mmCIF file of C-alpha atoms in Angstrom:
data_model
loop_
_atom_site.group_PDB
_atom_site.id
_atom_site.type_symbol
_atom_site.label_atom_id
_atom_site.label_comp_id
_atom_site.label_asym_id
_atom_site.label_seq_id
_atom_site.Cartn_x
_atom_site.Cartn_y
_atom_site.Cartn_z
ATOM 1 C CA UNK A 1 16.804 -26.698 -3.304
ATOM 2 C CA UNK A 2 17.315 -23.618 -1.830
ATOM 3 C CA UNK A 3 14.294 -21.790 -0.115
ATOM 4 C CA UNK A 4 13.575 -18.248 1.388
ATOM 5 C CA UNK A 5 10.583 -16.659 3.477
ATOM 6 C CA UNK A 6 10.148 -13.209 2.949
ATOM 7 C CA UNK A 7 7.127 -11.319 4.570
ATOM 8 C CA UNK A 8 5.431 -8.201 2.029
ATOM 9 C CA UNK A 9 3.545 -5.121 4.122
ATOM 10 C CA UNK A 10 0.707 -3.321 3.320
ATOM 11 C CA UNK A 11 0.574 0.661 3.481
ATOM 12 C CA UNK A 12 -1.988 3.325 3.899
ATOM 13 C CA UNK A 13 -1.662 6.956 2.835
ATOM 14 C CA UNK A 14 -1.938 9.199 5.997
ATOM 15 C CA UNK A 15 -2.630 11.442 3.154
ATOM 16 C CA UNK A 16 -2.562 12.347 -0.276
ATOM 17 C CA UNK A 17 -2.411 14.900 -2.647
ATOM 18 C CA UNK A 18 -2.397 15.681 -6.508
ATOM 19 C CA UNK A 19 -0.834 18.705 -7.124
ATOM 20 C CA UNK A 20 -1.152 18.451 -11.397
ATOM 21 C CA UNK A 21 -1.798 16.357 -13.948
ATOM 22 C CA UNK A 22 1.677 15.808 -16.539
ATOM 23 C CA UNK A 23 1.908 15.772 -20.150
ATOM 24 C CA UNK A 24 2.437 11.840 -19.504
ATOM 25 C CA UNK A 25 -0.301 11.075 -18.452
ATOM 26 C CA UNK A 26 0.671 10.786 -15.114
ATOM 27 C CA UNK A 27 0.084 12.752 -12.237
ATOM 28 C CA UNK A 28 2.137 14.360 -9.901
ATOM 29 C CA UNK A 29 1.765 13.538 -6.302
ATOM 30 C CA UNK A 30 2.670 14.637 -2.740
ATOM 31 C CA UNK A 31 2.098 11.929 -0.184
ATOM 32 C CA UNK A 32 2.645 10.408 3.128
ATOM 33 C CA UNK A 33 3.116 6.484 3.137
ATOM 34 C CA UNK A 34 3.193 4.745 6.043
ATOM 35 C CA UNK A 35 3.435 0.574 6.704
ATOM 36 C CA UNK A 36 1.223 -1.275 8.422
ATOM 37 C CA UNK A 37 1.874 -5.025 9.737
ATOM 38 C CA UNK A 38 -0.850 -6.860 8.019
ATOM 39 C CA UNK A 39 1.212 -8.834 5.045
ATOM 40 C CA UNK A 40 1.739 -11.851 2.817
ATOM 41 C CA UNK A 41 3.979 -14.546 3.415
ATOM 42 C CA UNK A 42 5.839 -15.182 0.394
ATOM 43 C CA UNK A 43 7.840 -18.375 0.113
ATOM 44 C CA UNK A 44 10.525 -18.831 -2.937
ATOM 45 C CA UNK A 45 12.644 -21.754 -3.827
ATOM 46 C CA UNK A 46 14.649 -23.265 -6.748
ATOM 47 C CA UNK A 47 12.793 -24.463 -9.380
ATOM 48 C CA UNK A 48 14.010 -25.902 -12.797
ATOM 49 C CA UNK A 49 13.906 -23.157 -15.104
ATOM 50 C CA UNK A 50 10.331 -21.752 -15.084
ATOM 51 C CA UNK A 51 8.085 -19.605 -12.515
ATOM 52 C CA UNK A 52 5.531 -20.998 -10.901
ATOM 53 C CA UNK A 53 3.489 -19.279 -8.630
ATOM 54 C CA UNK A 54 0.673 -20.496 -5.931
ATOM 55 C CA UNK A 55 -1.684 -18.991 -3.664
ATOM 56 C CA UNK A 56 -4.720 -19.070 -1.667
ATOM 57 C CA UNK A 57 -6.181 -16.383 -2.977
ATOM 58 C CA UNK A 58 -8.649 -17.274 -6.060
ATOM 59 C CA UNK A 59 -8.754 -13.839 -7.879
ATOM 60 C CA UNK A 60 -4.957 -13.886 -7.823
ATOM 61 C CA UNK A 61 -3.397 -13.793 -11.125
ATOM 62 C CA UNK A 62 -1.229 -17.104 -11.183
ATOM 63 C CA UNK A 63 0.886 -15.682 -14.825
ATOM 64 C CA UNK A 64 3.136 -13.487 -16.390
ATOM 65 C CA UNK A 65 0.904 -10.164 -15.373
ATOM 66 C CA UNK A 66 1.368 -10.752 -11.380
ATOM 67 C CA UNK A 67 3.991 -8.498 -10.585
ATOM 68 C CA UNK A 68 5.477 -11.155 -8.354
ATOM 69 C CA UNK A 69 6.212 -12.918 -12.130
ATOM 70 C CA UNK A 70 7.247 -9.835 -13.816
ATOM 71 C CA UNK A 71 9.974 -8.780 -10.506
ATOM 72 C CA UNK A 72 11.785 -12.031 -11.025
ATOM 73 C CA UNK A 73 11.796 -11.354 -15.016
ATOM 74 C CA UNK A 74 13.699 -8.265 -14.984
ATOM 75 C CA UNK A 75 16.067 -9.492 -11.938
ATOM 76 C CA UNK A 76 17.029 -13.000 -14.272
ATOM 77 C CA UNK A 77 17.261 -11.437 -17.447
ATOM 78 C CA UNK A 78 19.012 -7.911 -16.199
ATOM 79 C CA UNK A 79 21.532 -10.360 -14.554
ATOM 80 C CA UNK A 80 21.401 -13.075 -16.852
ATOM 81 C CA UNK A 81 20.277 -16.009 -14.134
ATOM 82 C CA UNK A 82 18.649 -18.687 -15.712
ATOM 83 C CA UNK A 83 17.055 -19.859 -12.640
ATOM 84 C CA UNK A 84 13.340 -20.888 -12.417
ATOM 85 C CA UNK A 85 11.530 -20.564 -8.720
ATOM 86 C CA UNK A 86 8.382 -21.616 -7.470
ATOM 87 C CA UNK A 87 6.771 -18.586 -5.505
ATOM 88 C CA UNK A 88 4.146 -19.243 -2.876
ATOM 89 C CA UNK A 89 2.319 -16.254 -1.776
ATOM 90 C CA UNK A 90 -0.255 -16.255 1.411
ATOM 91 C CA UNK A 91 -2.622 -13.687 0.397
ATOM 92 C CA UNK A 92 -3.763 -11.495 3.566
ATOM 93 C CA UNK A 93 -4.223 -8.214 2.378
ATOM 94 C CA UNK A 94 -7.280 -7.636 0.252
ATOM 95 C CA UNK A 95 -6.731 -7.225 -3.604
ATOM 96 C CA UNK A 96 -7.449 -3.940 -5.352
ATOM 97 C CA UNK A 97 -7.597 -2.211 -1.962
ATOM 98 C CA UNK A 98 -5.678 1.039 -2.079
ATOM 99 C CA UNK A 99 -3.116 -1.037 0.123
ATOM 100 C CA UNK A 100 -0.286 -1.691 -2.007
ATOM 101 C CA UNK A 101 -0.586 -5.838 -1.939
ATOM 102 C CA UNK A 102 0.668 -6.294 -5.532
ATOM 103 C CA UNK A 103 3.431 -3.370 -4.977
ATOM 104 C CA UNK A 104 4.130 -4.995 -1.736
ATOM 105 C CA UNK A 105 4.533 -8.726 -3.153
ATOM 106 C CA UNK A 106 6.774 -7.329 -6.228
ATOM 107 C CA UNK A 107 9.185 -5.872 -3.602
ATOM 108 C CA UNK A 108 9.297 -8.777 -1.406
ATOM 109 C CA UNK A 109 9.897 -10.787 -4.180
ATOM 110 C CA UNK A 110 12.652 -8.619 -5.376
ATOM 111 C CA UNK A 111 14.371 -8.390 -1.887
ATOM 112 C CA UNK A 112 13.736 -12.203 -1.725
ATOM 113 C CA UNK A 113 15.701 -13.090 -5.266
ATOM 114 C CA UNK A 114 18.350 -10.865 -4.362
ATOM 115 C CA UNK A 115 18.917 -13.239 -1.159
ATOM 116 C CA UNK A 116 18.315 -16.425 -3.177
ATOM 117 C CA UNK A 117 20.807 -15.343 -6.061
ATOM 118 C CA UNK A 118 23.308 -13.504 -4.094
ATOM 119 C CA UNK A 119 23.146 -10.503 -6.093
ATOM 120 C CA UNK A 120 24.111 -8.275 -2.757
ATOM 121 C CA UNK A 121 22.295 -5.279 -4.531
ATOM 122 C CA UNK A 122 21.720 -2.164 -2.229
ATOM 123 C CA UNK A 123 18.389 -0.874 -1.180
ATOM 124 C CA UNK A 124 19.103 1.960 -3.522
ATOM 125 C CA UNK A 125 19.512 -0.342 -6.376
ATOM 126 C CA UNK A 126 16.604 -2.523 -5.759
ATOM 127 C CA UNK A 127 13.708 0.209 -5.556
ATOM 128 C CA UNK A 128 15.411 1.942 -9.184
ATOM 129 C CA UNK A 129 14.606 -1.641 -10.443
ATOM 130 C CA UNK A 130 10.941 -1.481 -8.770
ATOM 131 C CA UNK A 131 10.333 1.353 -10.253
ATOM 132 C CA UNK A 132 10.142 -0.479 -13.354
ATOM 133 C CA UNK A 133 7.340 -2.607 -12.272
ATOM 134 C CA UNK A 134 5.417 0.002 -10.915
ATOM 135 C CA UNK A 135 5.102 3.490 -8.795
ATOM 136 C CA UNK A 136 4.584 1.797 -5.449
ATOM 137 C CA UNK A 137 6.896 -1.163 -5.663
ATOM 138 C CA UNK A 138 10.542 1.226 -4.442
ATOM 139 C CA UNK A 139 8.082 2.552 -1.564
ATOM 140 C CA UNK A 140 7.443 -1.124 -0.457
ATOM 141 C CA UNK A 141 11.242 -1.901 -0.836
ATOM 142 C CA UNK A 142 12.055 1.196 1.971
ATOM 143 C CA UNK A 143 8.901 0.823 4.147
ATOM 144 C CA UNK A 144 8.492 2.430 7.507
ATOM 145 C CA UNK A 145 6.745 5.965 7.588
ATOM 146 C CA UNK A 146 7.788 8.266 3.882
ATOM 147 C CA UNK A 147 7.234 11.346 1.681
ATOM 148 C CA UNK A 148 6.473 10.066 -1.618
ATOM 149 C CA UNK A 149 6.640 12.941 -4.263
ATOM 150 C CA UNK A 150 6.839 12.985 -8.511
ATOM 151 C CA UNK A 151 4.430 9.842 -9.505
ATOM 152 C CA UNK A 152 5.166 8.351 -6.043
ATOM 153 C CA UNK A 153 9.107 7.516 -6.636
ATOM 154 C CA UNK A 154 10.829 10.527 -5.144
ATOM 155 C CA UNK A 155 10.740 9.063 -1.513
ATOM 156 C CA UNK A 156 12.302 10.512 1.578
ATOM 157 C CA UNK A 157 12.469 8.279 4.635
ATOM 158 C CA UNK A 158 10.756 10.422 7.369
ATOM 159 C CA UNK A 159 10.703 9.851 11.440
ATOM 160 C CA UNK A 160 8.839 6.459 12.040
ATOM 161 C CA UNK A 161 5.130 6.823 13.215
ATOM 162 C CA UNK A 162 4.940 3.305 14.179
ATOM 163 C CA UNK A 163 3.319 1.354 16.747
ATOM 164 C CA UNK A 164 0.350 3.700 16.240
ATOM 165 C CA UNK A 165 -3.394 1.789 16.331
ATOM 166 C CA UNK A 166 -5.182 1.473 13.179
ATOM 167 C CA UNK A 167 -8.693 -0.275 11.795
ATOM 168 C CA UNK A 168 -8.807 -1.460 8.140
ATOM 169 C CA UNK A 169 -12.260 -2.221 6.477
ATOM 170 C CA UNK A 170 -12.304 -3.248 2.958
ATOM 171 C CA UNK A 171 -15.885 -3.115 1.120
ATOM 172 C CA UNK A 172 -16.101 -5.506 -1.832
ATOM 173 C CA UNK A 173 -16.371 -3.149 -4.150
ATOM 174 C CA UNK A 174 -13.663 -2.708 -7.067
ATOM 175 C CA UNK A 175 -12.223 1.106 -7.806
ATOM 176 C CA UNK A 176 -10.296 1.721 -10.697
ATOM 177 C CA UNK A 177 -7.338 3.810 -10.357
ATOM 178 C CA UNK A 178 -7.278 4.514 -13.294
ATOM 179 C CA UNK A 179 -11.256 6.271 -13.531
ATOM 180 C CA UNK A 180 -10.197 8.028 -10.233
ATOM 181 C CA UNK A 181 -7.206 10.199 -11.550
ATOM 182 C CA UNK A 182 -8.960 10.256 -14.890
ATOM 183 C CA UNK A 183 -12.066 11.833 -13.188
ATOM 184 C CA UNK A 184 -10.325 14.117 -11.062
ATOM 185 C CA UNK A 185 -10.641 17.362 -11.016
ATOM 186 C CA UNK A 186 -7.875 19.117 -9.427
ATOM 187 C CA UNK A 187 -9.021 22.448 -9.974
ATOM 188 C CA UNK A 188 -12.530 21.961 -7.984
ATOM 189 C CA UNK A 189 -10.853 20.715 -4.472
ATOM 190 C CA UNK A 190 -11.164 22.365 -2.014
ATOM 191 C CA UNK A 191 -9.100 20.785 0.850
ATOM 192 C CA UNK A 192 -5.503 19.576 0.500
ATOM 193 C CA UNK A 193 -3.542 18.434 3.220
ATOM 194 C CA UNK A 194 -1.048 20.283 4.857
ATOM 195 C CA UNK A 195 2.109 17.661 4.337
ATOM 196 C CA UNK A 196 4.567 19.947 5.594
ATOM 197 C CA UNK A 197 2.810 20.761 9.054
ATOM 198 C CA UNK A 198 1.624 16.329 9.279
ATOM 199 C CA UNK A 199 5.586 15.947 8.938
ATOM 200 C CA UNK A 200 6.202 17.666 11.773
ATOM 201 C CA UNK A 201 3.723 16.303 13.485
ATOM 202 C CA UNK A 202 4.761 12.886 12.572
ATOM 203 C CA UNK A 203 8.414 13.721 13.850
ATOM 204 C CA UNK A 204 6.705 15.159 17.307
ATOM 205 C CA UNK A 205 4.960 11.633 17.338
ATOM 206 C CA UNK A 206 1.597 14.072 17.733
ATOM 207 C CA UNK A 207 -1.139 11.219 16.625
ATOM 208 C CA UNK A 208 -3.807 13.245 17.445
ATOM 209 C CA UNK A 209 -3.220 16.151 14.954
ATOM 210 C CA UNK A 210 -2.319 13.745 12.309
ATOM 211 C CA UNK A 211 -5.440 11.437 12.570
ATOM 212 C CA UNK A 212 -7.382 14.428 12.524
ATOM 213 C CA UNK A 213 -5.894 16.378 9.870
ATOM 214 C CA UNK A 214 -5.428 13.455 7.255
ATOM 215 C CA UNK A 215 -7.003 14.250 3.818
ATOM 216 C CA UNK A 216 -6.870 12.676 0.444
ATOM 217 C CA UNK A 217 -7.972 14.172 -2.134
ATOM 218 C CA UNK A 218 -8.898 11.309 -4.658
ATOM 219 C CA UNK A 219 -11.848 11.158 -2.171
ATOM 220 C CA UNK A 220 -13.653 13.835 -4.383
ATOM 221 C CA UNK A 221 -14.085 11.087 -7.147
ATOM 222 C CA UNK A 222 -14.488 7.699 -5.295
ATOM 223 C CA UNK A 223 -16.877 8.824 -2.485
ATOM 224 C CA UNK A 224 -19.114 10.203 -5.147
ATOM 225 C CA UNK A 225 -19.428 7.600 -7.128
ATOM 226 C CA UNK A 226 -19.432 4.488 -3.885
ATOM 227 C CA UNK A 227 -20.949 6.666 -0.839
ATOM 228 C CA UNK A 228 -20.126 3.496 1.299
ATOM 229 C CA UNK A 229 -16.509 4.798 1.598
ATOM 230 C CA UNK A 230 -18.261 7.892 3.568
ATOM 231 C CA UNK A 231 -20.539 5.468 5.519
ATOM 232 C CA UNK A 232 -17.369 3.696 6.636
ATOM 233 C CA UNK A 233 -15.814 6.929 7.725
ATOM 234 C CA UNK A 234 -18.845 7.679 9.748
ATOM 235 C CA UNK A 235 -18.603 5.003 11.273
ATOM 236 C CA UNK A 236 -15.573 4.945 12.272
ATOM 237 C CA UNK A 237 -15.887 8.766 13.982
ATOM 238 C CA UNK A 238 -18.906 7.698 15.541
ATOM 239 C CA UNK A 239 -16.845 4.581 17.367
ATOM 240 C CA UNK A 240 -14.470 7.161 18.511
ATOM 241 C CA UNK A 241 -11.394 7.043 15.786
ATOM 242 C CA UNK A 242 -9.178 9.999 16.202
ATOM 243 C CA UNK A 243 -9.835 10.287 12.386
ATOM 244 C CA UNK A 244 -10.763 8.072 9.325
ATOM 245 C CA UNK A 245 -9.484 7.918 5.629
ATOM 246 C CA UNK A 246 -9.501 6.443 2.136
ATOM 247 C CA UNK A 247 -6.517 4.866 1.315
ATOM 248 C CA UNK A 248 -4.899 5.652 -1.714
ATOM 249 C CA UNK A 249 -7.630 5.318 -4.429
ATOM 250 C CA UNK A 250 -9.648 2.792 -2.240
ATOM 251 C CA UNK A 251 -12.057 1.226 -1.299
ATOM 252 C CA UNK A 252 -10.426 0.352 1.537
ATOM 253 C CA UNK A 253 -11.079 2.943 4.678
ATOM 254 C CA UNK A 254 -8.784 3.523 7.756
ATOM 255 C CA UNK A 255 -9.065 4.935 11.482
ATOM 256 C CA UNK A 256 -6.316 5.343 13.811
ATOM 257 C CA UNK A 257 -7.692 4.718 17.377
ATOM 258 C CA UNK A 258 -5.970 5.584 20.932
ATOM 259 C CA UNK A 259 -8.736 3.470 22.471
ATOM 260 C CA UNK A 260 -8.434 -0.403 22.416
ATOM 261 C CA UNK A 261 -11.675 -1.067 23.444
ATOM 262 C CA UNK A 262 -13.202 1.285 21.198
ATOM 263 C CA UNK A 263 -11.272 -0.072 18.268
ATOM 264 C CA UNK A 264 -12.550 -3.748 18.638
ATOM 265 C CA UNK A 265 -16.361 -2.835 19.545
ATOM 266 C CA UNK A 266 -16.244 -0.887 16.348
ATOM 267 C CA UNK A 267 -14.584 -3.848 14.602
ATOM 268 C CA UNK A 268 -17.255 -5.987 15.867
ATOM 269 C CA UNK A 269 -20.111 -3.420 14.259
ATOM 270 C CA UNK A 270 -18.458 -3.469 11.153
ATOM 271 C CA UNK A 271 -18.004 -7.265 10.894
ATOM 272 C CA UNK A 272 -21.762 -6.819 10.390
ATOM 273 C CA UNK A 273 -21.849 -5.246 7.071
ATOM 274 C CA UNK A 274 -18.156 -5.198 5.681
ATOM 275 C CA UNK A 275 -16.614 -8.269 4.132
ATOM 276 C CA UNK A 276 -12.667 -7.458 5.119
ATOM 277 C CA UNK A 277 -12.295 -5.902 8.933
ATOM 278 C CA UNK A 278 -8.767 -5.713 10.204
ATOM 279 C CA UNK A 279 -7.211 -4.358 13.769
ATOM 280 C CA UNK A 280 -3.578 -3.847 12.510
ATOM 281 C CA UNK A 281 -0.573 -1.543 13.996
ATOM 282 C CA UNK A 282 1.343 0.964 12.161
ATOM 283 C CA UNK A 283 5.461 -0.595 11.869
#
């Protein structure tokens, strides 16, 4: 039986903006999305002619509505393989996070199937497919540093910020995308972020100005209604982060340091009253 490893990244938003709400439903966005190295290990082999799928993460959906399921249903019936596989995924990044983890799985899992199978699709190919499963999914296909624009599918690969020093702390509470964008209310913010000044920052590899001109705007609704995101941020500032922010629609919080030391003292402080504490690196 054949078998293939394939590794799925997380991302944070080095900001985020809504610029309108659509007559879908949806709403149009204007974002920066940049990978980080904390991921799942995904493992996927041959298996008779069903899908099953393990992890080690309890609160992991196991059936048809993981996307991990639903990326190798549209790849075997689009291309008419009836192939079953076993997928193993090593949960590491936290679930409902604002990190991408089931986006991030999906496009592994895609990019892994097209291996297994030998479809030889392009990366272009691939992410119009994600895009089926979900907004985020094409994103986590291209990774590296990106403008994300329309409901997050318009992407344009910018100049990689990588390598850059960043703290992750997850609270366990759960925020529902869907109650943030239904509760926001575009025309009462007051700050958006400047996207096209943090690109070129980004491209002059300026960390400083971007840490500390980050903004999301979904903030508005989810610090309101869980003030620990803000107590996080604080914290973070205090412990000497160049600048803190919700990712996507949270809970999780982020803080690029330039400081090692600081970055693991305020790790340690954290561990204290925060379930999920990570020192990762932007890639």
């Amino acid at each position: 039986m054949k078998k293939i490893e394939v590794k799925a990244h997380a991302k944070i938003n080095l900001s985020l903006d809504v610029l309108r709400r659509r007559e879908d439903g949806y709403h149009e966005v204007r974002m920066i999305m940049q990978q980080i190295d904390l991921k799942d290990i995904i493992q996927i082999e041959e298996y008779s002619n069903d899908v099953i799928i393990e992890t080690n993460e309890r609160m992991l959906p196991t059936d048809s509505t993981n996307l991990v399921y639903k990326a190798w249903n549209i790849l075997s019936k689009r291309f008419n393989i009836n192939k079953g596989v076993k997928i193993k995924i090593e949960k590491n990044i936290p679930i409902a996070a604002g990190l991408a983890g089931g986006s991030a799985d999906a496009a592994a899992v895609l990019k892994g199937l097209n291996e297994l199978w030998n479809l030889n699709l392009k990366e272009k190919e691939l992410m119009d497919i994600g895009l089926e499963i979900g907004a985020d999914v094409p994103y986590c296909i291209m990774g590296g540093t990106a403008l994300a624009e329309g409901i997050g599918e318009k992407l344009t690969r910018l100049k990689s910020f990588k390598n850059k020093l960043v703290l992750i702390a997850k609270p366990s509470i759960q925020v529902s995308t869907a109650y943030v964008y239904k509760n926001l209310k575009i025309e009462d913010v007051k700050e958006h972020p400047d996207i096209d000044n943090l690109i070129k920052n980004i491209e002059l590899d300026n960390v400083n100005f971007v840490a500390k001109n980050m903004i999301n705007v979904l903030e508005t609704v989810t610090i309101n209604k869980y003030p620990i995101i803000q107590k996080i941020k604080d914290h973070m500032i205090k412990c000497n982060a160049l600048g803190s922010l919700m990712s996507g629609s949270g809970p999780t919080v982020f803080g690029i340091f330039d400081n090692t030391d600081d970055i693991i003292k305020c790790k340690e402080e954290l561990k204290t009253w925060i379930d999920r504490v990570h020192i990762v690196r932007t890639i």
